Short mmCIF file of C-alpha atoms and ligand atoms in Angstrom, two decimals:
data_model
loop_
_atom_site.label_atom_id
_atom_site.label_comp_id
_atom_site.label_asym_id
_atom_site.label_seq_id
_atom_site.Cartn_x
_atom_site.Cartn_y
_atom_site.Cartn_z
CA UNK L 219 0.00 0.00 0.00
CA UNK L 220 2.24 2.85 -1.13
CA UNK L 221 -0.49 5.31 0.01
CA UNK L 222 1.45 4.58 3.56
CA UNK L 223 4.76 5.57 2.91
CA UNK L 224 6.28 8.20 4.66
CA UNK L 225 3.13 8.43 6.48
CA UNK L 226 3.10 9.69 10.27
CA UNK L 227 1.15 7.52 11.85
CA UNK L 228 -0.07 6.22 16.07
CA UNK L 229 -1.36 3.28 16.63
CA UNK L 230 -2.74 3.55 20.16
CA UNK L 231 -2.89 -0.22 22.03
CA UNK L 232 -5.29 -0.98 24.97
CA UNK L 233 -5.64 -3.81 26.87
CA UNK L 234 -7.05 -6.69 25.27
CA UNK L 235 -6.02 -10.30 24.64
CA UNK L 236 -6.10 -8.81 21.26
CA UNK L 237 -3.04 -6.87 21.66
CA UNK L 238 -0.77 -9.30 20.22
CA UNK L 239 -2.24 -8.63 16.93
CA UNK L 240 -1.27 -5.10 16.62
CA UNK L 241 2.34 -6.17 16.58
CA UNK L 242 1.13 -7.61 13.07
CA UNK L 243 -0.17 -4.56 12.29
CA UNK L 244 2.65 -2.52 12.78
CA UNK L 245 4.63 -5.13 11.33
CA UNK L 246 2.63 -4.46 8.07
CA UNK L 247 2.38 -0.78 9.04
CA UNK L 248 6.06 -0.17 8.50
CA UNK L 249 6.24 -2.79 6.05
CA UNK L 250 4.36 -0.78 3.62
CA UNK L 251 6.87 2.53 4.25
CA UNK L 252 4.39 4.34 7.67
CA UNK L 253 6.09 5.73 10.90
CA UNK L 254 4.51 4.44 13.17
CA UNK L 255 4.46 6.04 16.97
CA UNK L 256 2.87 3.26 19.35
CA UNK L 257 1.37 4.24 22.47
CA UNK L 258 0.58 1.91 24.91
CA UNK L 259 -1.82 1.76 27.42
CA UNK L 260 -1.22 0.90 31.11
CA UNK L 261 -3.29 -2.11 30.66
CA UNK L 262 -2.14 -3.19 26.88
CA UNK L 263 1.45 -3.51 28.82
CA UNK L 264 0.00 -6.57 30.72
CA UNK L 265 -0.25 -8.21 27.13
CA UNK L 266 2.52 -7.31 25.03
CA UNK L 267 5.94 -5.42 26.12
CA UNK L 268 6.73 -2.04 24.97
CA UNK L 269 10.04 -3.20 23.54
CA UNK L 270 8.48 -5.92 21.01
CA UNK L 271 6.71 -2.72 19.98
CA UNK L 272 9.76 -0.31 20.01
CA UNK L 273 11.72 -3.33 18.57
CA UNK L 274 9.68 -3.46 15.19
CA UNK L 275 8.82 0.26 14.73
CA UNK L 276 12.25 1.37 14.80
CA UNK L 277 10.76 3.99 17.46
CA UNK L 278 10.41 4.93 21.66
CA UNK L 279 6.72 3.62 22.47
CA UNK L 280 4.59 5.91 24.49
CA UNK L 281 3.40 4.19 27.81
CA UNK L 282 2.12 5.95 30.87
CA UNK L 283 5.44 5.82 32.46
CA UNK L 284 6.20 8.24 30.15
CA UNK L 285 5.09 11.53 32.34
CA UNK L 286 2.51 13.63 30.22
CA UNK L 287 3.49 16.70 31.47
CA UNK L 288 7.21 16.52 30.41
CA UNK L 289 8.78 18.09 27.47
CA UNK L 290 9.24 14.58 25.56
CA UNK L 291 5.64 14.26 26.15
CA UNK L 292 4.26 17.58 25.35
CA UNK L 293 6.25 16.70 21.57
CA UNK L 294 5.08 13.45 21.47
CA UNK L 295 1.29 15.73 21.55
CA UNK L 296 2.28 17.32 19.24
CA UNK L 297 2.89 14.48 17.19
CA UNK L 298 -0.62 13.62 17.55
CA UNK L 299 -1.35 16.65 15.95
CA UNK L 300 0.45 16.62 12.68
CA UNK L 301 -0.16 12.66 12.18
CA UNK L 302 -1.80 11.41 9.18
CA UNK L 303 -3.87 9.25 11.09
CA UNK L 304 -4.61 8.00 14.29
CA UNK L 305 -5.88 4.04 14.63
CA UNK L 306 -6.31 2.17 17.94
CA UNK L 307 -6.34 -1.28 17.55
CA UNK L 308 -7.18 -3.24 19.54
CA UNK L 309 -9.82 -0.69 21.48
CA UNK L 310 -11.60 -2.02 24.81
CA UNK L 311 -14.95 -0.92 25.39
CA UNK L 312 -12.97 1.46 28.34
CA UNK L 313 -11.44 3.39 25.59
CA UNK L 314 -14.27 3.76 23.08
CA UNK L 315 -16.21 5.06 26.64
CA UNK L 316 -13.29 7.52 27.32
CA UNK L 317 -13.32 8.69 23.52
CA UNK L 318 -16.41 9.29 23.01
CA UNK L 319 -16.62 11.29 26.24
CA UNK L 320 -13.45 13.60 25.50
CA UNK L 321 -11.91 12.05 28.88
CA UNK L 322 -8.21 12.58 28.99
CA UNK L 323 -6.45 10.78 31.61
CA UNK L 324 -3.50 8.83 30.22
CA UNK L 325 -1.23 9.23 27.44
CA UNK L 326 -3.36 7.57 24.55
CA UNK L 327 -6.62 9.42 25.16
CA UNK L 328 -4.90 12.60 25.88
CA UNK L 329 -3.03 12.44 22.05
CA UNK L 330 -6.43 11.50 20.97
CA UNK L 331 -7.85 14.89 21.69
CA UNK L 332 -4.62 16.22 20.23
CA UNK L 333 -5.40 14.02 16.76
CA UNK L 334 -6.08 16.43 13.77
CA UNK L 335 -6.01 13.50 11.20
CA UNK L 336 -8.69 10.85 10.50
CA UNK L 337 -9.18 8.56 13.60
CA UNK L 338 -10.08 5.02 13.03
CA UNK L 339 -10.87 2.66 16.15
CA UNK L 340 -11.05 -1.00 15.93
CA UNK L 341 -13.07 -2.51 18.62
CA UNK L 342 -12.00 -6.17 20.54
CA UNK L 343 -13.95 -6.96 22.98
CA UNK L 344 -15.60 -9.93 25.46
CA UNK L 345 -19.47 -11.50 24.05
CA UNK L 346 -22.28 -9.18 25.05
CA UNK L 347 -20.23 -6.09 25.53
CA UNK L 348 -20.09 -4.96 21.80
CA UNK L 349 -23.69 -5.20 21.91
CA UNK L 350 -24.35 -3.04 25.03
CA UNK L 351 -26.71 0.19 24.99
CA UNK L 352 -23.99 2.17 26.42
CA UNK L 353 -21.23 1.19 23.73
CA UNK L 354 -23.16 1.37 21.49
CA UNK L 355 -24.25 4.54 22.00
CA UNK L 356 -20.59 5.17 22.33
CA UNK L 357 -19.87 3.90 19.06
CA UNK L 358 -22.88 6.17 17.98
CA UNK L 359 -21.19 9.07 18.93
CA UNK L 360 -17.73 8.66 17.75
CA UNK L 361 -19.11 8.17 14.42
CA UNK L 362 -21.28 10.83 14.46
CA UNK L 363 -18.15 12.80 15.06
CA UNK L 364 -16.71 11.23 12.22
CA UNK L 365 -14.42 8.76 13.76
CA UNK L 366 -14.38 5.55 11.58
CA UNK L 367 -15.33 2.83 14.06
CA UNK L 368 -14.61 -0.54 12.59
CA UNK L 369 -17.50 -3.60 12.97
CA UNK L 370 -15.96 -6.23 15.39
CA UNK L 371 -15.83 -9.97 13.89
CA UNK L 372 -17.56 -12.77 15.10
CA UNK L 373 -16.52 -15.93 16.12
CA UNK L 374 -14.80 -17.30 19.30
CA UNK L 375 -13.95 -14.97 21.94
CA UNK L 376 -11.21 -15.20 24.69
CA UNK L 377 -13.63 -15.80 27.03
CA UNK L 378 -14.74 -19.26 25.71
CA UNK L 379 -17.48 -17.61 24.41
CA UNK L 380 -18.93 -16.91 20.92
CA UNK L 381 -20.42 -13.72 19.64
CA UNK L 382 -19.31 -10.53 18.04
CA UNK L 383 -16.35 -8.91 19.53
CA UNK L 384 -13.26 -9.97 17.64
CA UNK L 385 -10.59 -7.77 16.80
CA UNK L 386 -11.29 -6.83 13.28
CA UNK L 387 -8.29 -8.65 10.81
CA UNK L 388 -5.14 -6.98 10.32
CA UNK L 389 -6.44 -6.76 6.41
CA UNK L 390 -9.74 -4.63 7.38
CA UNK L 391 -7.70 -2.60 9.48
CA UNK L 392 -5.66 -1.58 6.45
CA UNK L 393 -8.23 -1.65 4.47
CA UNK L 394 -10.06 0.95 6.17
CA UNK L 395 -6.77 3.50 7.05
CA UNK L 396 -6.15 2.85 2.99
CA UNK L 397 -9.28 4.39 2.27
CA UNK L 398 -9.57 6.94 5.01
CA UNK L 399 -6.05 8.58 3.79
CA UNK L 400 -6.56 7.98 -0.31
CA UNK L 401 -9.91 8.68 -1.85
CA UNK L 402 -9.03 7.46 -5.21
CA UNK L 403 -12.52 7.14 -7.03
CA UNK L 404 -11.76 5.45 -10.12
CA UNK L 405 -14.78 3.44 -10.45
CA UNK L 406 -17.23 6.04 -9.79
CA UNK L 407 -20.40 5.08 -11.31
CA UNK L 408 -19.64 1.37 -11.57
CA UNK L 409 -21.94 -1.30 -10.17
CA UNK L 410 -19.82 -4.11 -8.94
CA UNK L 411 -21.73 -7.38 -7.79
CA UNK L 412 -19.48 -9.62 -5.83
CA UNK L 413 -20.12 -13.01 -4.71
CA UNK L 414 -18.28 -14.53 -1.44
CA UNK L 415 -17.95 -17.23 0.95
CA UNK L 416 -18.78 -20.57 0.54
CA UNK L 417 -22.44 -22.21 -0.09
CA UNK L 418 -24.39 -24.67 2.40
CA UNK L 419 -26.10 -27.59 0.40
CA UNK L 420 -28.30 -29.23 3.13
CA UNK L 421 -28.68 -33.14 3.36
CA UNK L 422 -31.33 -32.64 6.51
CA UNK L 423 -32.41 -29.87 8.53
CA UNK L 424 -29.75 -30.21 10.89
CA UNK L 425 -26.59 -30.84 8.10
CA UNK L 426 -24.84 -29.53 5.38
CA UNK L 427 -22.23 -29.84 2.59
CA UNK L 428 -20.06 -26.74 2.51
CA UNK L 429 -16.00 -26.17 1.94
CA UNK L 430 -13.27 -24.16 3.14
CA UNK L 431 -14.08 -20.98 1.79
CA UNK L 432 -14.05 -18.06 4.35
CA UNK L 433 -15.07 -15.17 2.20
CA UNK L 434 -12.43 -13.00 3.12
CA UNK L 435 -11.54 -12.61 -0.91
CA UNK L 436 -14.88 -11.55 -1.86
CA UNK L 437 -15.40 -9.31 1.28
CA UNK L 438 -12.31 -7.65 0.24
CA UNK L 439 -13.05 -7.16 -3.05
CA UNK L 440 -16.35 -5.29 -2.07
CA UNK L 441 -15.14 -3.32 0.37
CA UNK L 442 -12.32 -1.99 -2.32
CA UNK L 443 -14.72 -1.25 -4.76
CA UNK L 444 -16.96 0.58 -2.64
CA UNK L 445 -13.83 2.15 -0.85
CA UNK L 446 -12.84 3.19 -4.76
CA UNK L 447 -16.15 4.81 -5.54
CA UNK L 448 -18.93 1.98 -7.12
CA UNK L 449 -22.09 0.97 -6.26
CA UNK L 450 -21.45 -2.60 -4.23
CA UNK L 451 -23.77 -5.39 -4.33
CA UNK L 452 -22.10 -8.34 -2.14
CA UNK L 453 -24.17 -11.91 -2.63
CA UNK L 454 -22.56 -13.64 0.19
CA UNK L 455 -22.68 -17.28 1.71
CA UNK L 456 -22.50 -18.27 5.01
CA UNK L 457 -19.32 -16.23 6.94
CA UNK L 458 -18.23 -15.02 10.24
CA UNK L 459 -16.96 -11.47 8.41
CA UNK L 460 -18.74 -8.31 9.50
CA UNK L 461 -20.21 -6.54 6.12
CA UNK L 462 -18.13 -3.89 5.15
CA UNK L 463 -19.56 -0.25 5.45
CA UNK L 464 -21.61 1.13 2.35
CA UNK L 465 -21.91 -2.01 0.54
CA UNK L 466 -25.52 -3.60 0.11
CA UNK L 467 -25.26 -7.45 1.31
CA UNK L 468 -27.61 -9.84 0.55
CA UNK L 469 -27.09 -13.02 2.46
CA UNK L 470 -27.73 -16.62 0.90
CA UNK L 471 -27.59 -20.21 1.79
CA UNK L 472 -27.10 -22.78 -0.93
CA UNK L 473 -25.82 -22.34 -4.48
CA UNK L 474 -29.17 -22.03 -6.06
CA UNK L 475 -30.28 -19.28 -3.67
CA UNK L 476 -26.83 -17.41 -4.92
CA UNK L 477 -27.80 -18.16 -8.27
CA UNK L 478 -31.57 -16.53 -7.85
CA UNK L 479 -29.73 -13.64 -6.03
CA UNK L 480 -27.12 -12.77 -8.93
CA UNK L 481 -29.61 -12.50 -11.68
CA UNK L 482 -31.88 -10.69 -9.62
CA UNK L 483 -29.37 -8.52 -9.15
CA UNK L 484 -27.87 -8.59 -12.48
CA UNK L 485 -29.45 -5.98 -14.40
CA UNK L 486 -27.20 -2.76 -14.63
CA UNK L 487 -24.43 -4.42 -13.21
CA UNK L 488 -21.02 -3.46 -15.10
CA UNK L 489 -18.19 -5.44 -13.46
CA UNK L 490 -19.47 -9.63 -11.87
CA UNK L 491 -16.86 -10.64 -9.83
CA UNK L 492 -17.75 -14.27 -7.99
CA UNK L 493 -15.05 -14.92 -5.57
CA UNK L 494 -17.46 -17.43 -4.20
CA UNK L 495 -16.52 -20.98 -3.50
CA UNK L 496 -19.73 -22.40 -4.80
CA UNK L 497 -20.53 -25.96 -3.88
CA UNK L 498 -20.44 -28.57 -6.90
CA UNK L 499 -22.61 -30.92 -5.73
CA UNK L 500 -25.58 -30.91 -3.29
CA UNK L 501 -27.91 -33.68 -2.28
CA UNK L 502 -30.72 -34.68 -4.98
CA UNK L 503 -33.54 -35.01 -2.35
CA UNK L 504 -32.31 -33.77 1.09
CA UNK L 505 -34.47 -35.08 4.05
CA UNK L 506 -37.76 -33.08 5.40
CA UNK L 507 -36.71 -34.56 9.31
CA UNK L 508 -32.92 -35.43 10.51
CA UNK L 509 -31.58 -38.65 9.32
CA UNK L 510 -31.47 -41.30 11.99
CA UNK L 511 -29.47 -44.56 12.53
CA UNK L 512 -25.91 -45.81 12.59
CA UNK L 513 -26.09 -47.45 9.20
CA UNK L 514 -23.91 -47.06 6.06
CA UNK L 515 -25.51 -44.16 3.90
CA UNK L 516 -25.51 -43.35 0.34
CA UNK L 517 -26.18 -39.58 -0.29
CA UNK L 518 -26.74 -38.99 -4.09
CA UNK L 519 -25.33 -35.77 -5.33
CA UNK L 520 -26.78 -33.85 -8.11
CA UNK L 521 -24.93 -30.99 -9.72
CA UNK L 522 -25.49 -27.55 -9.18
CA UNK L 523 -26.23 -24.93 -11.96
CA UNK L 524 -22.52 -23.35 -12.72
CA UNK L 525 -23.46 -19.64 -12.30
CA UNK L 526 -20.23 -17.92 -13.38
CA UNK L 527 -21.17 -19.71 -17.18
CA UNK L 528 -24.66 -18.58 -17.34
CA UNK L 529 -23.75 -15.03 -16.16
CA UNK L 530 -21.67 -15.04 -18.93
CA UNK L 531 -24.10 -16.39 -21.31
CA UNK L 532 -26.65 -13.79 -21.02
CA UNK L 533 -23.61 -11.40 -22.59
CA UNK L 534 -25.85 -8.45 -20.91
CA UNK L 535 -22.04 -6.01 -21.67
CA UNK L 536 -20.74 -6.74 -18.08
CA UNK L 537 -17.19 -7.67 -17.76
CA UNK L 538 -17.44 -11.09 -15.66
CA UNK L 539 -14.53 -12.02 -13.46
CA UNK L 540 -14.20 -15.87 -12.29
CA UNK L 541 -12.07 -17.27 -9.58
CA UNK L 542 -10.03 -20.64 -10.27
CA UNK L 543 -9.04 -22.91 -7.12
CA UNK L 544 -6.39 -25.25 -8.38
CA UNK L 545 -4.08 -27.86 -7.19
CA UNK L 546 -2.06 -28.66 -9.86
CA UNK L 547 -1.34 -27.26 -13.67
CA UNK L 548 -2.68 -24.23 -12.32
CA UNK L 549 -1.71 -22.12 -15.64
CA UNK L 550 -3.13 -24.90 -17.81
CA UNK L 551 -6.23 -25.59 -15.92
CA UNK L 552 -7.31 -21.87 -15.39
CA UNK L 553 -6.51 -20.95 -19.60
CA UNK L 554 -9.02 -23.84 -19.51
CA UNK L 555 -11.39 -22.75 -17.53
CA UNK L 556 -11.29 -19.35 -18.71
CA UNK L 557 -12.43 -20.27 -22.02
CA UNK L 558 -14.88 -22.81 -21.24
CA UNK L 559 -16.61 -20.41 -19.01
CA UNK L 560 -16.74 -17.76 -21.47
CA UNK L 561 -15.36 -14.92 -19.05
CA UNK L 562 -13.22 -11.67 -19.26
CA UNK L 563 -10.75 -12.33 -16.25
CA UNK L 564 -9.70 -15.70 -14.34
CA UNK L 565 -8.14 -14.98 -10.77
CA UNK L 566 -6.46 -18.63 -10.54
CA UNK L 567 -4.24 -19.75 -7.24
CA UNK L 568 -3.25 -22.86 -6.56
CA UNK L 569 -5.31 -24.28 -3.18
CA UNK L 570 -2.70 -26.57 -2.00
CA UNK L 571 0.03 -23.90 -0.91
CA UNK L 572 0.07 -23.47 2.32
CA UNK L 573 -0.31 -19.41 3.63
CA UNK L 574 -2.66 -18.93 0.40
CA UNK L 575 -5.87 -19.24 -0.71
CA UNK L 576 -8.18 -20.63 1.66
CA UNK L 577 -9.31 -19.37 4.78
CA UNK L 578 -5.68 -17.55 4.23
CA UNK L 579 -4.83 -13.69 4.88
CA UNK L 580 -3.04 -13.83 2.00
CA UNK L 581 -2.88 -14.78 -1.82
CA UNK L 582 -0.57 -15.35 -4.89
CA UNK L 583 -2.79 -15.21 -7.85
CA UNK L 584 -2.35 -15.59 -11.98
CA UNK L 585 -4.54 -13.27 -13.88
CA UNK L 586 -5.51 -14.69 -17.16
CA UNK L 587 -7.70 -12.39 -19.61
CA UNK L 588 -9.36 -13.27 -22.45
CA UNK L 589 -7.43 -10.99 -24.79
CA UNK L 590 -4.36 -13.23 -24.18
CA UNK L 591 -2.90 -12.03 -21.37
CA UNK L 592 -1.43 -13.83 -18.17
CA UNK L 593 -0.10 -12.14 -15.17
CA UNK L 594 1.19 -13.69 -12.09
CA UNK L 595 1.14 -11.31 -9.26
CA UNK L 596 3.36 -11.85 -6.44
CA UNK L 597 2.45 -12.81 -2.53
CA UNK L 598 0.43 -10.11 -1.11
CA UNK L 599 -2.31 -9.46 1.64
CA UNK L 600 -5.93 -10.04 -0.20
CA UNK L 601 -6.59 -6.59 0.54
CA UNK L 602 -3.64 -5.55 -2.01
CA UNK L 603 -4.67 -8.74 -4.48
CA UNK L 604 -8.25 -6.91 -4.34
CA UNK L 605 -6.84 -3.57 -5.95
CA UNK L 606 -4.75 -5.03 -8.03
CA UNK L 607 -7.84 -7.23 -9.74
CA UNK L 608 -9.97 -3.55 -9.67
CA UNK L 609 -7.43 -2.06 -11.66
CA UNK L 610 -6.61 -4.86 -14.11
CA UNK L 611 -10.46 -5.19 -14.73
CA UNK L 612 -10.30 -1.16 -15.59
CA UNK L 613 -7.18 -1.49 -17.83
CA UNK L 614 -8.25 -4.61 -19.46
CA UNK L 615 -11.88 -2.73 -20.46
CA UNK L 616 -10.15 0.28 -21.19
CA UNK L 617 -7.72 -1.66 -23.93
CA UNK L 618 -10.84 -3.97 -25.23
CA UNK L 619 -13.52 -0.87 -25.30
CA UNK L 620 -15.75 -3.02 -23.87
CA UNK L 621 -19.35 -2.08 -24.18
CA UNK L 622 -20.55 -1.72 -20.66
CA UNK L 623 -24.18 -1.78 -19.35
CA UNK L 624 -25.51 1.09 -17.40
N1 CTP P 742 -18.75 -21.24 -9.91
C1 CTP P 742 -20.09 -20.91 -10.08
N2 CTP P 742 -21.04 -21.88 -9.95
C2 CTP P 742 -20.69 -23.16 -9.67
C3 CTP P 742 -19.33 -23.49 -9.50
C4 CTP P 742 -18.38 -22.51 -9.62
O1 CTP P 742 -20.41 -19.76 -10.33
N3 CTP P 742 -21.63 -24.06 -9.56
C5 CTP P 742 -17.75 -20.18 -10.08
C6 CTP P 742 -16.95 -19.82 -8.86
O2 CTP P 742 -17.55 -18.74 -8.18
C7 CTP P 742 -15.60 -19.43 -9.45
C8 CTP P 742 -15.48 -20.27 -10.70
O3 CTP P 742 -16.81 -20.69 -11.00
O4 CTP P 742 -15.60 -18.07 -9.86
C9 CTP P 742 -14.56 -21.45 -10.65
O5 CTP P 742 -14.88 -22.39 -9.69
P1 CTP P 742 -14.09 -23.78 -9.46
O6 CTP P 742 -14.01 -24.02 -8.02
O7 CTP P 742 -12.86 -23.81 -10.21
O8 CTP P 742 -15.11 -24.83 -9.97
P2 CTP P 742 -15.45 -25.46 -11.35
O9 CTP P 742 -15.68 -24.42 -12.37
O10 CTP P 742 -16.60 -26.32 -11.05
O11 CTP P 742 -14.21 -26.30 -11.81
P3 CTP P 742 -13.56 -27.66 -11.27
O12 CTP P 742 -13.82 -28.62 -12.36
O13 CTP P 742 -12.11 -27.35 -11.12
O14 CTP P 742 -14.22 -28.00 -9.99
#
C-alpha cells in the first residue's frame, strides 16, 4: 500500500487479549513505508511489552510511564497533531467510553484529543459487551463525530465464548486507514456485484455440505470497490466477516439461492466478480426430518447450476470475473477454464500452498484475460490482491472498449 509511505502515523494499544495482533499490524504498518508512533496503554502492557513494539517500529513507544506533562511528552502531543492518522487497535470498550466522552487521563486518550487526522478505532472486545446500549451509544457518537469505528468480527472470543467482539483482521484494518487517507474514485459510477464465501447444500435440517471458503476474498473485493467509488452489491454465503460499510449485502444459503440472487441482481451491473466458493454438488432429495441410525448411507449428489457460465451467457455487456481454485497445472487448468466459461478475467491460485488461498490472509494469484494475457502477481495481503484485480479489470476494459451496461 504505497499510500502509507512516509506516512506519520499512532497506533494507540489498549488492553485486550487482542493486543498481540497489533504487533502484526505494525509489522505491516512499517512494512508498507508508515512511521509508526505506538502508544501503549497501562493495561495493553499486561499483554505485550513495549520493547516488542519499540523493537519493530524502529521507534520509543509511548506508555504511561512516560510523564505527560514533560517536554518529551508535550512533543510526542504534538505528534498527535500533525499525524496522518490516528488508529487504535485493539480498542476495549474502556477506551471507546473515554473517547467518546473527551476524557483525557492517560497518554493515549490525551493524544487522541490532540489528533487532527482521520481517527479510526477497531473494537475487541468480550461476548455481550459490543452489543451493550452504552457502547453502542458510544460507538454512535464517535461516528457521528466522524471517527471511523470498525465492525468487530464474530466468532470465538477469549472468554470461551462466541459472539461478536473480535478484533477486526489486520487486512480490514488496512483496508479501512487505505481508504480513510486515499480517496481514489476510479470506479465512480460502476456497479460491482461480488459473490463470497462458501455455499451450504443441506442433506437434513440439521446438516450440510459446505468447503473451506471463508469469504475473506470476496469481502475484500467489495469493500475496495466501494472504498474506490462503485455501487457494491455483495451476494454472500455463510461467513463469520462483519459486512463492510456502504456495501448492500444480501445473504444466501445454498448455491441455487446465490444463483436466484445474482440475476436478480444482475441488471445494470457493469463489473461480476464471484469470488465465491460455490458448492459442486448438493444432495438430490435432502431429508424433510434429521436422518437417523448408525447405518452405512448413500447420499446422491446432483450438480449444481454453474453460475459464473450462465452469467456469462446472457452477454448483458458486463465484464465477468471468475475465480479458479487449483491444485495442480494451475496455468493450464485456469486458460481452460477461462475459455470454457466464457469470461473476461480468471483470478487462478493454486489451493494446496500453504499461507494462500483458503481461509488464508493472504494470496498469490495468476490473472488470465481473455485478450491473451497472463499475469502472475506476487504474494500479497488479499486486501492488495483486491486492488490489483480492480485495476486490471479497468485497464483490461479500457484496452478492449468493452461495451458496458448502465
Ligand atoms: N462457480 C459458479 N457456480 C458453480 C461453481 C463454480 O459460479 N456451480 C464459479 C466460482 O464462483 C468461481 C469459478 O466458477 O468463480 C470457478 O470455480 P471452481 O471451483 O474452479 O469450480 P469449477 O468451475 O466447477 O471447476 P472444477 O472442475 O475445477 O471443480
Amino acid at each position: 500500500m504505497s499510500t502509507l509511505a512516509g506516512k506519520e502515523l499512532i497506533l494507540g494499544v489498549t488492553g485486550s487479549i487482542a493486543a498481540y495482533k497489533a504487533v502484526l499490524l505494525v509489522r505491516e504498518l512499517t512494512r508498507a513505508g508508515a512511521r509508526v508512533t505506538v502508544c501503549l496503554t497501562e493495561h495493553a502492557e499486561r499483554f505485550v511489552t513495549a520493547l516488542t513494539f519499540r523493537t519493530l517500529s524502529g521507534r520509543a513507544v509511548l506508555t504511561d510511564l512516560f510523564d505527560p506533562q514533560s517536554d518529551e511528552a508535550v512533543e510526542h502531543v504534538a505528534l498527535g497533531e500533525r499525524a496522518a492518522a490516528l488508529i487504535v487497535a485493539p480498542a476495549t470498550a474502556n477506551l471507546i467510553a473515554k473517547a467518546a466522552h473527551g476524557i483525557a487521563d492517560d497518554f493515549l486518550t490525551t493524544v487522541l484529543l490532540a489528533a487532527r487526522g482521520p481517527v479510526l478505532i477497531a473494537p475487541a472486545m468480550d461476548g455481550g459487551m459490543w452489543d451493550h446500549a452504552a457502547v453502542q451509544a458510544n460507538v454512535a457518537t464517535l461516528r457521528q463525530r466522524g471517527v471511523a469505528v470498525l465492525e468487530p468480527d464474530t466468532g470465538p472470543l477469549a472468554s470461551g465464548l462466541s459472539g461478536k467482539g473480535r478484533l477486526p483482521e489486520v487486512d480490514v484494518i488496512l483496508e479501512s486507514l487505505h481508504s480513510l487517507l486515499t480517496p481514489v474514485r476510479d470506479l465512480a459510477g460502476e456497479r460491482v456485484l461480488v459473490t463470497a464465501g462458501p455455499t451450504r447444500e443441506p442433506i437434513d435440517p440439521v446438516r450440510y455440505i459446505t468447503n473451506r471458503s471463508s469469504g475473506k476474498m470476496g469481502y475484500r473485493l467489495a469493500a475496495a470497490a466501494q472504498r474506490r467509488g462503485a455501487t457494491v452489491t455483495l451476494v454472500s454465503g455463510p461467513t463469520a466477516i462483519a459486512p463492510p460499510p456502504g456495501v448492500v449485502v444480501v445473504p444466501v444459503e445454498s448455491a441455487e439461492e446465490m444463483r436466484e440472487a445474482v440475476l436478480q441482481h444482475l441488471r445494470g451491473t457493469t463489473i461480476v466478480i464471484k469470488a465465491a466458493a460455490v458448492a459442486d454438488y448438493r444432495a438430490k432429495t435432502p431429508a424433510a426430518t434429521k436422518i437417523k441410525g448408525k447405518r452405512d448411507l448413500t447420499l446422491e449428489l446432483t450438480p449444481n447450476p454453474d453460475i459464473l457460465a450462465e452469467v456469462a451467457a446472457q452477454r448483458t455487456g458486463a465484464f465477468v470475473v471468475g475465480f479458479a481454485a487449483e491444485t495442480d497445472d494451475v496455468a493450464k487448468n485456469a486458460q481452460a477454464k477461462l475459455e470454457a466459461k466464457g469470461i473476461e478475467l480468471l483470478v487462478a491460485n493454486d489451493v494446496s500452498r500453504a499461507g494462500i488461498g483458503f481461509d488464508a490472509d493472504d494470496n498469490e494469484v495468476l490473472l488470465i484475460d481473455r485478450w491473451g494475457g497472463a499475469e502472475p502477481l506476487p504474494r500479497m495481503s488479499k486486501g492488495e490482491v483486491a486492488d490489483a484485480i480492480l485495476s486490471r479489470v479497468l485497464a483490461l476494459r479500457k484496452r478492449a472498449a468493452q461495451p458496458v451496461t448502465r
